[in-house]
Coordinates of N, CA and C in Angstrom, one line a residue:
X174 N 138.9 163.8 127.2 CA 139.7 163.5 125.6 C 138.8 163.5 124.5
X175 N 139.6 164.7 123.5 CA 138.8 165.4 122.4 C 139.3 164.2 121.3
X176 N 138.3 164.1 120.1 CA 138.5 162.8 119.0 C 138.7 163.5 118.0
X177 N 138.3 164.9 117.9 CA 138.6 165.4 116.5 C 139.6 165.3 115.8
X178 N 141.0 164.9 116.2 CA 142.1 164.3 115.3 C 141.9 162.9 114.8
X179 N 141.3 162.8 115.7 CA 141.0 161.0 115.3 C 140.2 160.7 114.0
X180 N 138.5 161.9 114.5 CA 137.8 161.6 113.4 C 138.0 162.3 112.0
X181 N 138.8 162.9 111.8 CA 139.3 163.5 111.0 C 140.7 162.5 110.5
X182 N 141.5 161.9 110.7 CA 142.2 161.0 110.3 C 141.3 159.5 109.5
X183 N 140.6 159.3 110.0 CA 139.3 158.3 109.7 C 138.9 158.8 108.5
X184 N 138.5 159.9 108.7 CA 137.8 160.4 107.5 C 138.1 160.4 105.9
X185 N 140.0 160.9 106.3 CA 140.7 160.5 105.3 C 141.2 158.7 104.9
X186 N 140.9 158.1 106.2 CA 141.4 157.2 105.3 C 139.9 156.6 104.4
X187 N 138.5 157.0 104.9 CA 137.7 156.6 104.1 C 137.8 157.1 102.3
X188 N 138.8 157.8 102.3 CA 138.9 158.6 101.0 C 139.3 157.6 100.5
X189 N 140.4 157.1 101.0 CA 141.6 156.0 100.7 C 141.2 154.7 100.1
X190 N 140.1 154.8 100.8 CA 138.7 152.8 100.4 C 138.1 153.7 99.2
X191 N 137.8 154.7 98.7 CA 136.9 155.3 97.6 C 138.2 155.1 96.4
X192 N 139.1 155.0 97.2 CA 140.6 155.2 95.8 C 140.8 153.6 95.2
X193 N 140.6 153.0 96.6 CA 141.2 151.3 96.4 C 139.6 150.7 95.0
X194 N 138.7 151.2 95.7 CA 137.1 151.1 94.6 C 137.6 150.9 93.4
X195 N 137.8 153.0 93.1 CA 138.0 153.0 91.8 C 139.6 152.4 91.1
X196 N 140.0 152.0 91.9 CA 141.5 150.7 91.7 C 140.8 150.1 90.8
X197 N 139.7 149.3 91.4 CA 139.2 147.9 91.5 C 138.2 147.6 90.2
X198 N 137.1 148.9 90.2 CA 136.5 149.3 88.8 C 137.9 149.5 87.6
X199 N 138.8 149.8 87.6 CA 139.5 150.4 86.4 C 140.1 148.9 86.1
X200 N 140.5 147.9 87.2 CA 141.1 146.5 86.7 C 140.0 145.7 86.4
X201 N 138.6 145.7 86.3 CA 137.5 145.5 86.3 C 137.6 145.3 84.6
X202 N 137.1 147.0 84.6 CA 137.5 146.9 82.8 C 137.9 146.8 82.5
X203 N 139.8 147.0 82.7 CA 140.7 146.1 81.7 C 140.1 145.0 81.4
X204 N 140.2 144.1 82.4 CA 139.6 142.0 82.2 C 138.8 142.6 81.0
X205 N 137.7 143.2 81.2 CA 137.1 142.6 80.6 C 137.4 143.4 79.0
X206 N 137.7 144.3 79.2 CA 138.2 144.7 77.4 C 139.5 144.1 77.1
X207 N 139.8 143.2 77.5 CA 141.0 142.0 77.0 C 140.0 140.7 76.5
X208 N 139.3 140.4 77.3 CA 138.0 139.3 77.2 C 137.6 139.5 75.7
X209 N 136.9 140.7 75.7 CA 136.5 141.4 74.3 C 137.8 141.4 73.4
X210 N 138.9 142.1 73.5 CA 139.6 141.9 72.5 C 140.0 140.4 72.0
X211 N 139.8 139.4 72.8 CA 140.3 138.3 73.1 C 141.9 138.1 73.0
X212 N 142.4 138.9 74.0 CA 144.1 139.1 74.1 C 144.2 137.6 75.1
X213 N 145.4 137.4 75.2 CA 146.7 136.6 75.6 C 145.6 136.0 77.8
X214 N 144.9 135.0 77.6 CA 143.9 134.8 78.9 C 145.5 135.1 80.0
X215 N 146.4 134.9 79.7 CA 147.5 135.3 80.8 C 147.6 136.7 81.1
X216 N 147.4 137.6 80.2 CA 146.5 139.2 80.7 C 145.9 139.6 81.8
X217 N 144.5 138.4 81.3 CA 143.2 138.6 82.2 C 143.6 138.0 83.5
X218 N 144.3 136.8 83.7 CA 144.7 136.6 84.8 C 145.4 137.5 85.5
X219 N 146.2 138.6 84.6 CA 147.3 139.2 85.8 C 146.3 140.4 87.1
X220 N 145.4 140.3 86.0 CA 143.9 142.0 86.2 C 143.5 140.5 87.7
X221 N 143.1 139.7 87.8 CA 143.1 139.2 89.0 C 144.0 138.9 89.3
X222 N 144.8 139.2 89.5 CA 146.0 139.0 91.1 C 146.2 141.1 91.5
X223 N 145.7 142.0 89.9 CA 145.5 142.6 90.9 C 144.7 143.0 91.7
X224 N 142.9 142.7 91.3 CA 142.1 142.6 91.7 C 142.5 142.5 93.3
X225 N 143.0 140.8 93.4 CA 143.1 140.3 94.7 C 144.3 141.2 95.8
X226 N 145.2 142.0 94.9 CA 146.1 143.0 95.8 C 144.7 143.7 96.3
X227 N 144.6 144.1 95.2 CA 143.3 145.0 96.0 C 142.5 145.5 97.1
X228 N 141.9 143.9 97.1 CA 141.3 142.8 98.2 C 142.0 143.2 99.5
X229 N 142.7 142.7 99.2 CA 144.0 142.8 100.4 C 144.3 143.7 101.7
X230 N 144.0 145.2 100.7 CA 144.6 146.9 100.8 C 143.1 146.8 101.4
X231 N 142.3 146.3 100.5 CA 141.3 147.0 101.3 C 140.5 146.1 102.9
X232 N 141.2 145.5 102.9 CA 140.6 144.5 104.3 C 141.9 144.8 104.9
X233 N 143.3 145.5 104.4 CA 144.0 145.8 105.8 C 143.4 147.7 106.1
X234 N 142.9 148.0 105.6 CA 142.4 149.2 105.6 C 141.2 149.1 106.8
X235 N 140.5 148.2 106.4 CA 138.9 147.8 107.0 C 139.5 147.7 108.5
X236 N 140.4 146.8 108.6 CA 141.0 146.6 109.9 C 141.3 147.9 110.5
X237 N 142.4 148.5 110.1 CA 142.9 149.7 110.4 C 142.2 150.8 111.2
X238 N 141.3 151.2 110.2 CA 139.7 151.6 111.1 C 138.8 150.8 112.1
X239 N 138.6 149.4 111.6 CA 137.7 149.2 112.9 C 138.5 149.2 114.3
X240 N 139.9 148.9 114.3 CA 141.1 149.3 114.8 C 140.4 150.5 116.0
X241 N 140.5 151.4 115.1 CA 141.0 152.7 115.6 C 139.9 153.0 116.3
X242 N 138.6 152.4 115.5 CA 137.0 152.8 116.4 C 136.6 152.5 117.5
X243 N 137.4 151.2 117.3 CA 137.4 150.5 119.1 C 137.8 150.8 119.9
X244 N 139.1 151.2 119.4 CA 140.2 151.5 120.4 C 139.1 153.2 121.4
X245 N 138.8 154.1 120.6 CA 138.1 155.1 120.6 C 136.9 155.1 121.6
X246 N 136.2 153.8 121.4 CA 134.5 153.4 122.3 C 134.9 153.2 123.3
X247 N 136.3 152.0 123.3 CA 136.7 151.9 124.6 C 137.4 152.8 125.5
X248 N 137.8 154.1 124.9 CA 138.1 154.8 125.9 C 136.3 155.6 126.3
X249 N 136.3 156.0 125.8 CA 135.0 156.5 126.2 C 133.7 155.7 127.1
X250 N 134.2 155.0 126.9 CA 133.1 153.9 127.6 C 134.0 154.1 129.4
X251 N 135.2 153.2 128.8 CA 136.1 153.6 130.5 C 136.2 154.8 131.3
X252 N 136.5 156.3 130.2 CA 137.0 157.1 130.7 C 138.1 157.3 131.7
X253 N 139.2 156.7 131.7 CA 140.0 156.5 132.3 C 140.7 158.4 132.3
X254 N 141.3 158.1 133.5 CA 142.1 159.3 134.2 C 142.8 160.1 133.3
X255 N 144.0 159.0 133.3 CA 145.6 159.5 132.9 C 145.0 159.0 130.7
X256 N 145.2 159.7 130.1 CA 145.5 160.2 128.7 C 146.2 158.4 128.5
X257 N 145.2 157.7 128.2 CA 146.0 156.3 127.4 C 146.9 156.3 126.2
X258 N 147.7 155.3 126.2 CA 148.8 155.9 124.7 C 147.6 154.4 123.5
X259 N 146.9 155.5 122.8 CA 146.4 155.3 121.9 C 147.0 155.1 120.8
X260 N 148.4 155.5 120.0 CA 148.4 154.4 118.7 C 148.9 153.2 119.3
X261 N 149.3 152.8 120.4 CA 149.8 151.1 120.9 C 148.7 150.3 120.9
X262 N 147.8 151.3 121.9 CA 146.2 150.2 121.4 C 146.0 149.6 120.6
X263 N 145.9 150.7 119.3 CA 145.0 151.1 118.2 C 146.2 149.6 117.3
X264 N 147.3 149.9 118.1 CA 148.6 148.3 117.4 C 147.8 147.3 117.3
X265 N 147.6 147.1 118.9 CA 147.2 145.9 119.0 C 146.7 145.3 118.9
X266 N 145.1 146.0 118.9 CA 144.0 145.6 117.9 C 143.7 145.4 117.0
X267 N 144.6 146.4 116.2 CA 144.9 145.8 114.6 C 145.5 144.7 114.1
X268 N 146.8 144.1 115.2 CA 147.2 143.0 115.1 C 146.4 141.6 116.0
X269 N 145.5 141.6 116.1 CA 144.9 141.2 116.5 C 143.3 140.3 115.3
X270 N 143.9 141.7 114.3 CA 142.1 141.0 113.3 C 143.2 140.9 112.9
X271 N 144.7 141.2 112.0 CA 144.9 140.2 110.9 C 145.6 138.8 110.6
X272 N 146.0 139.0 112.5 CA 146.3 137.9 112.8 C 145.2 136.2 112.4
X273 N 144.0 137.2 111.9 CA 142.7 135.8 111.4 C 142.5 136.1 110.1
X274 N 143.7 136.8 109.6 CA 143.3 136.7 107.8 C 143.6 135.3 107.0
X275 N 143.2 135.2 106.6 CA 143.0 133.7 105.7 C 142.6 134.4 104.1
X276 N 142.6 133.9 103.6 CA 143.4 133.7 101.5 C 141.3 134.1 101.4
X277 N 140.3 133.5 102.0 CA 139.1 133.4 101.5 C 138.6 134.5 102.3
X278 N 139.3 135.3 102.9 CA 138.5 136.6 103.0 C 138.9 137.2 101.6
X279 N 139.5 137.2 101.1 CA 140.3 137.9 99.7 C 138.9 137.8 98.9
X280 N 138.7 136.4 98.8 CA 137.8 135.5 98.3 C 136.2 136.2 97.9
X281 N 136.0 137.1 99.6 CA 134.5 137.1 99.6 C 134.3 138.5 99.4
X282 N 135.4 139.3 98.9 CA 135.4 141.3 98.8 C 134.5 140.9 97.6
X283 N 133.1 141.6 98.0 CA 132.4 142.0 96.7 C 132.8 142.3 95.6
X284 N 133.7 143.3 95.2 CA 134.1 143.5 94.0 C 134.5 142.6 93.5
X285 N 135.5 141.5 94.3 CA 136.1 140.6 93.5 C 135.5 139.6 93.5
X286 N 133.9 139.3 93.9 CA 133.2 138.3 93.4 C 132.3 138.5 92.3
X287 N 132.0 140.0 92.0 CA 131.0 140.7 91.1 C 132.5 140.4 89.7
X288 N 133.6 140.8 89.9 CA 134.4 140.7 88.8 C 135.2 139.3 88.4
X289 N 134.8 138.1 89.4 CA 135.0 137.0 89.4 C 133.4 136.4 88.2
X290 N 132.6 136.7 88.5 CA 131.4 136.8 87.8 C 131.1 137.2 86.5
X291 N 131.3 138.3 86.3 CA 131.0 139.4 85.2 C 132.4 138.9 83.6
X292 N 133.7 138.3 84.7 CA 134.4 137.8 83.7 C 134.1 136.5 83.0
X293 N 133.6 135.0 84.1 CA 132.8 133.9 83.4 C 131.9 134.3 82.1
X294 N 130.9 135.6 82.5 CA 129.9 135.8 82.0 C 130.4 136.5 80.4
X295 N 131.8 137.3 80.5 CA 132.2 137.5 79.5 C 133.1 136.8 78.9
X296 N 133.5 135.8 79.0 CA 134.0 134.4 78.4 C 133.0 133.6 77.6
X297 N 132.3 133.7 78.3 CA 130.6 132.4 78.3 C 130.6 133.6 77.1
X298 N 130.1 134.7 77.0 CA 129.3 135.7 76.1 C 130.5 136.2 74.1
X299 N 131.4 136.2 74.8 CA 131.9 136.2 73.6 C 133.0 135.0 72.8
X300 N 133.2 134.3 73.9 CA 133.9 132.9 73.1 C 132.0 132.5 71.9
X301 N 131.1 132.5 72.9 CA 130.0 131.9 71.9 C 129.8 133.1 70.7
X302 N 129.8 134.5 70.7 CA 129.7 135.3 69.6 C 131.1 134.7 68.9
X303 N 132.0 134.1 68.7 CA 133.4 134.0 68.5 C 133.4 132.9 67.3
X304 N 132.4 131.3 68.0 CA 132.1 130.6 67.2 C 131.0 130.9 66.7
X305 N 129.9 131.7 66.7 CA 128.8 131.8 65.6 C 129.5 132.7 64.5
X306 N 130.6 133.4 65.1 CA 131.7 134.4 63.8 C 131.9 133.6 62.7
X307 N 132.3 131.8 63.1 CA 133.3 130.7 62.4 C 132.5 130.4 61.6
X308 N 131.1 130.7 62.1 CA 130.1 129.1 61.2 C 129.9 130.1 59.5
X309 N 129.3 129.3 59.0 CA 129.7 129.6 57.7 C 127.8 129.7 57.7
X310 N 127.0 130.0 56.1 CA 125.8 130.5 55.5 C 124.9 129.1 55.2
X311 N 126.1 127.7 54.9 CA 125.8 126.5 54.9 C 125.2 126.2 56.1
X312 N 125.7 126.5 57.6 CA 125.6 125.3 58.2 C 124.5 126.6 59.2
X313 N 124.1 127.8 58.7 CA 122.7 128.1 59.5 C 122.4 129.0 58.7
X314 N 120.6 129.4 59.4 CA 119.9 129.8 58.3 C 119.9 131.1 58.9
X315 N 120.2 132.2 58.7 CA 120.2 133.3 59.2 C 118.4 134.3 59.4
X316 N 117.9 133.5 58.5 CA 116.6 134.3 58.7 C 115.9 133.5 60.0
X317 N 115.8 132.3 60.0 CA 115.0 131.8 61.3 C 116.4 131.5 62.8
X318 N 117.3 132.1 62.3 CA 118.2 131.2 63.7 C 118.1 132.7 64.4
X319 N 117.9 131.9 65.7 CA 117.4 132.7 67.2 C 119.1 132.0 68.3
X320 N 120.1 132.7 68.6 CA 121.0 132.0 69.0 C 120.5 132.7 70.7
X321 N 121.0 131.3 71.8 CA 120.4 131.8 73.2 C 121.0 133.1 73.8
X322 N 121.7 133.5 73.2 CA 122.6 134.8 73.3 C 121.6 135.9 73.1
X323 N 121.3 135.9 72.1 CA 119.9 136.6 71.9 C 118.7 136.8 71.8
X324 N 118.5 135.9 72.7 CA 117.1 135.9 73.5 C 118.0 136.0 74.5
X325 N 118.7 136.3 75.7 CA 119.0 136.4 76.7 C 119.2 138.1 76.8
X326 N 119.6 138.6 75.0 CA 119.6 140.1 75.2 C 117.9 141.3 75.1
X327 N 117.3 140.4 75.4 CA 115.2 140.8 75.9 C 115.0 140.9 77.0
X328 N 114.8 142.1 77.5 CA 114.5 142.4 79.4 C 112.9 141.4 79.2
X329 N 113.0 140.7 79.9 CA 111.5 139.8 80.6 C 110.1 141.2 80.8
X330 N 110.7 142.2 80.9 CA 109.6 143.5 81.2 C 109.2 143.8 80.0
X331 N 110.3 144.2 79.2 CA 110.0 145.8 78.3 C 109.8 144.9 76.5
X332 N 110.3 143.6 76.7 CA 110.2 142.0 76.1 C 111.0 143.5 74.7
X333 N 112.0 143.9 75.2 CA 112.9 144.7 73.7 C 114.6 144.9 74.5
X334 N 115.4 144.7 73.0 CA 116.1 144.5 73.5 C 117.0 145.3 74.9
X335 N 117.5 144.7 75.7 CA 118.2 145.6 76.7 C 119.2 146.6 76.0
X336 N 119.1 147.8 76.9 CA 120.6 149.2 76.8 C 121.5 149.2 78.0
X337 N 120.5 148.6 79.2 CA 121.3 149.0 80.8 C 121.0 148.0 81.5
X338 N 121.7 146.4 80.8 CA 121.3 145.5 81.8 C 121.6 145.6 83.3
X339 N 120.9 144.8 83.9 CA 121.4 144.7 85.6 C 121.1 143.3 85.9
X340 N 122.0 142.6 86.6 CA 121.9 141.0 86.8 C 121.3 141.3 88.7
X341 N 120.4 140.4 88.8 CA 119.8 139.9 90.2 C 120.8 139.1 90.7
X342 N 121.3 139.2 91.8 CA 122.3 138.7 92.4 C 121.7 137.2 92.5
X343 N 120.4 137.7 92.9 CA 119.6 136.4 93.7 C 119.5 135.1 93.0
X344 N 118.5 135.4 91.9 CA 118.1 134.6 90.9 C 119.3 134.5 90.0
X345 N 119.8 135.6 89.5 CA 121.0 135.5 88.2 C 120.2 136.1 87.1
X346 N 118.6 136.5 87.0 CA 118.2 136.9 86.1 C 118.3 137.9 85.5
X347 N 118.6 139.3 84.2 CA 118.5 139.9 83.8 C 117.5 140.5 83.3
X348 N 117.4 142.7 83.9 CA 116.4 143.1 83.2 C 116.3 144.4 82.5
X349 N 116.3 145.4 82.0 CA 116.2 146.8 81.7 C 116.8 147.3 83.2
X350 N 117.8 148.0 83.7 CA 117.8 148.9 84.7 C 116.4 149.6 85.3
X351 N 115.8 150.4 84.3 CA 114.7 151.6 84.5 C 113.4 150.7 84.0
X352 N 113.4 149.6 83.7 CA 112.4 148.8 83.6 C 111.9 148.2 85.4
X353 N 113.3 147.4 86.1 CA 113.0 147.0 87.2 C 112.7 147.8 88.1
X354 N 113.2 148.7 88.2 CA 113.5 150.0 89.3 C 112.1 150.3 89.2
X355 N 111.4 150.9 88.8 CA 109.8 151.3 88.1 C 108.9 150.3 88.8
X356 N 109.4 149.1 88.7 CA 108.3 147.9 89.6 C 108.5 148.0 90.6
X357 N 110.1 148.4 91.0 CA 110.7 147.9 92.7 C 110.1 149.2 93.4
X358 N 109.8 150.0 92.9 CA 109.4 151.7 93.2 C 107.9 151.6 93.0
X359 N 106.9 151.3 92.5 CA 105.6 151.3 92.2 C 105.3 150.4 93.4
X360 N 105.9 149.2 93.9 CA 105.1 148.2 94.5 C 105.7 148.3 95.9
X361 N 106.7 149.2 96.3 CA 107.1 149.8 97.6 C 105.9 150.6 97.7
X362 N 105.3 151.4 97.2 CA 104.9 152.6 97.5 C 103.3 151.5 97.7
X363 N 102.9 150.6 97.1 CA 102.0 149.5 97.4 C 102.6 148.8 98.6
X364 N 103.7 148.9 99.5 CA 103.8 148.2 100.1 C 103.5 146.3 100.3
X365 N 104.6 145.7 98.6 CA 103.9 144.7 98.4 C 104.9 145.0 97.7
X366 N 105.8 143.1 97.4 CA 107.0 143.0 96.9 C 107.1 142.3 95.8
X367 N 108.1 142.2 95.0 CA 108.3 142.1 94.0 C 109.0 140.5 93.2
X368 N 108.2 140.2 92.7 CA 108.5 138.8 91.7 C 109.4 138.7 90.7
X369 N 110.2 137.9 90.9 CA 111.2 138.0 89.3 C 110.4 138.2 88.4
X370 N 110.6 138.9 87.8 CA 109.5 139.6 86.4 C 109.6 138.0 85.5
X371 N 110.7 137.1 85.2 CA 111.7 136.1 84.4 C 110.7 134.7 84.6
X372 N 109.8 134.4 83.3 CA 108.8 133.9 83.8 C 109.2 132.4 83.9
X373 N 108.6 131.3 85.4 CA 109.1 130.4 86.1 C 110.2 130.4 87.2
X374 N 110.4 132.3 87.2 CA 111.6 132.3 89.0 C 111.1 132.2 89.8
X375 N 111.1 131.5 91.3 CA 110.5 131.6 92.0 C 111.0 132.2 93.1
X376 N 111.4 133.3 92.7 CA 112.1 134.3 93.4 C 111.0 135.5 93.8
X377 N 110.3 135.9 95.4 CA 109.4 136.7 95.0 C 109.8 137.7 95.9
X378 N 110.6 138.2 95.8 CA 111.0 139.5 97.0 C 112.8 140.4 96.2
X379 N 112.3 140.8 95.2 CA 113.7 141.3 94.3 C 113.8 142.8 94.9
X380 N 114.8 143.1 95.3 CA 115.3 143.9 96.2 C 116.3 145.2 95.3
X381 N 116.5 146.4 95.1 CA 117.1 147.1 94.1 C 118.0 146.8 94.5
X382 N 118.6 146.5 95.8 CA 120.1 146.3 96.6 C 120.8 145.1 95.8
X383 N 120.0 144.2 95.5 CA 120.5 143.1 94.8 C 120.6 142.9 93.5
X384 N 120.4 144.2 92.9 CA 120.8 144.7 91.5 C 122.1 145.0 91.0
X385 N 123.3 144.6 90.1 CA 123.9 144.7 90.2 C 124.4 145.5 88.0
X386 N 124.8 145.6 87.7 CA 125.3 146.3 86.4 C 125.8 144.8 86.1
X387 N 125.0 144.4 84.9 CA 125.5 143.6 83.5 C 126.2 144.1 82.6
X388 N 127.8 144.0 82.7 CA 128.8 144.6 82.2 C 128.7 143.9 80.6
X389 N 128.9 142.2 81.4 CA 129.1 141.4 80.5 C 128.3 141.4 79.4
X390 N 126.9 141.4 80.1 CA 125.7 141.5 78.8 C 125.6 143.0 77.4
X391 N 126.2 143.7 78.6 CA 125.9 144.8 77.8 C 126.5 145.0 76.8
X392 N 128.0 144.4 77.2 CA 129.1 144.1 75.9 C 128.4 143.6 75.2
X393 N 128.2 142.5 74.9 CA 128.4 141.3 74.5 C 127.1 142.2 73.0
X394 N 125.8 143.1 73.9 CA 124.4 143.6 73.1 C 125.6 144.7 72.2
X395 N 126.0 145.3 72.8 CA 126.8 146.2 71.7 C 127.5 146.2 70.6
X396 N 128.3 144.8 71.3 CA 129.1 143.8 69.8 C 128.5 144.0 69.1
X397 N 127.3 142.9 69.4 CA 126.2 142.5 68.2 C 125.9 143.0 67.2
X398 N 125.8 144.5 67.9 CA 124.7 145.6 66.8 C 125.6 146.1 66.2
X399 N 126.8 146.3 66.3 CA 128.1 147.1 65.4 C 127.8 146.2 64.2
X400 N 128.3 144.4 64.7 CA 128.2 143.7 63.2 C 126.9 144.0 62.7

């Protein structure tokens, strides 16, 4: 039995998955724009609903592709004399996978987790900036005051303001992207692990795969510099 047509279909489905990922990225940035512009929270919440809809689409697509792959592997193993009803077999496996769906599945979607985490950081950063803007000169000595947010702008490696901050998903600390990747690459060549450069952090195995762009912090830094 030739599965060339099936392989071609799977390739097309994987392209669809890239469209879903792009949609989630766009929805995420729209939500960040709304928070940065201090828009109605209901508008931001509507973006969260969009993210959940995309997560549901992603789950359904993954289940369908898995059903196809499992069916093909089963046929290859069993090598039946007669050509089986491929469509029906896939339908049955897909239904079995979908029957186990729960809302918690969507909450575990990687892009949704990133969305929620960064949205929380965005709200914290820009609420803090808004509060600072409302303070009068009598309430703050601008020559000596260093806010917590401004301290967070400094990379623990370069000791300079970050331009492309990345957050470590394991310990939550942020670094300049190029600086931490250089350290990881150097230690890799030496066959050594990388300890988090943040003073006091006990995390002793920083990996490139644990780093995600910290869009919230980048926007806060850019906003501060514009002011």
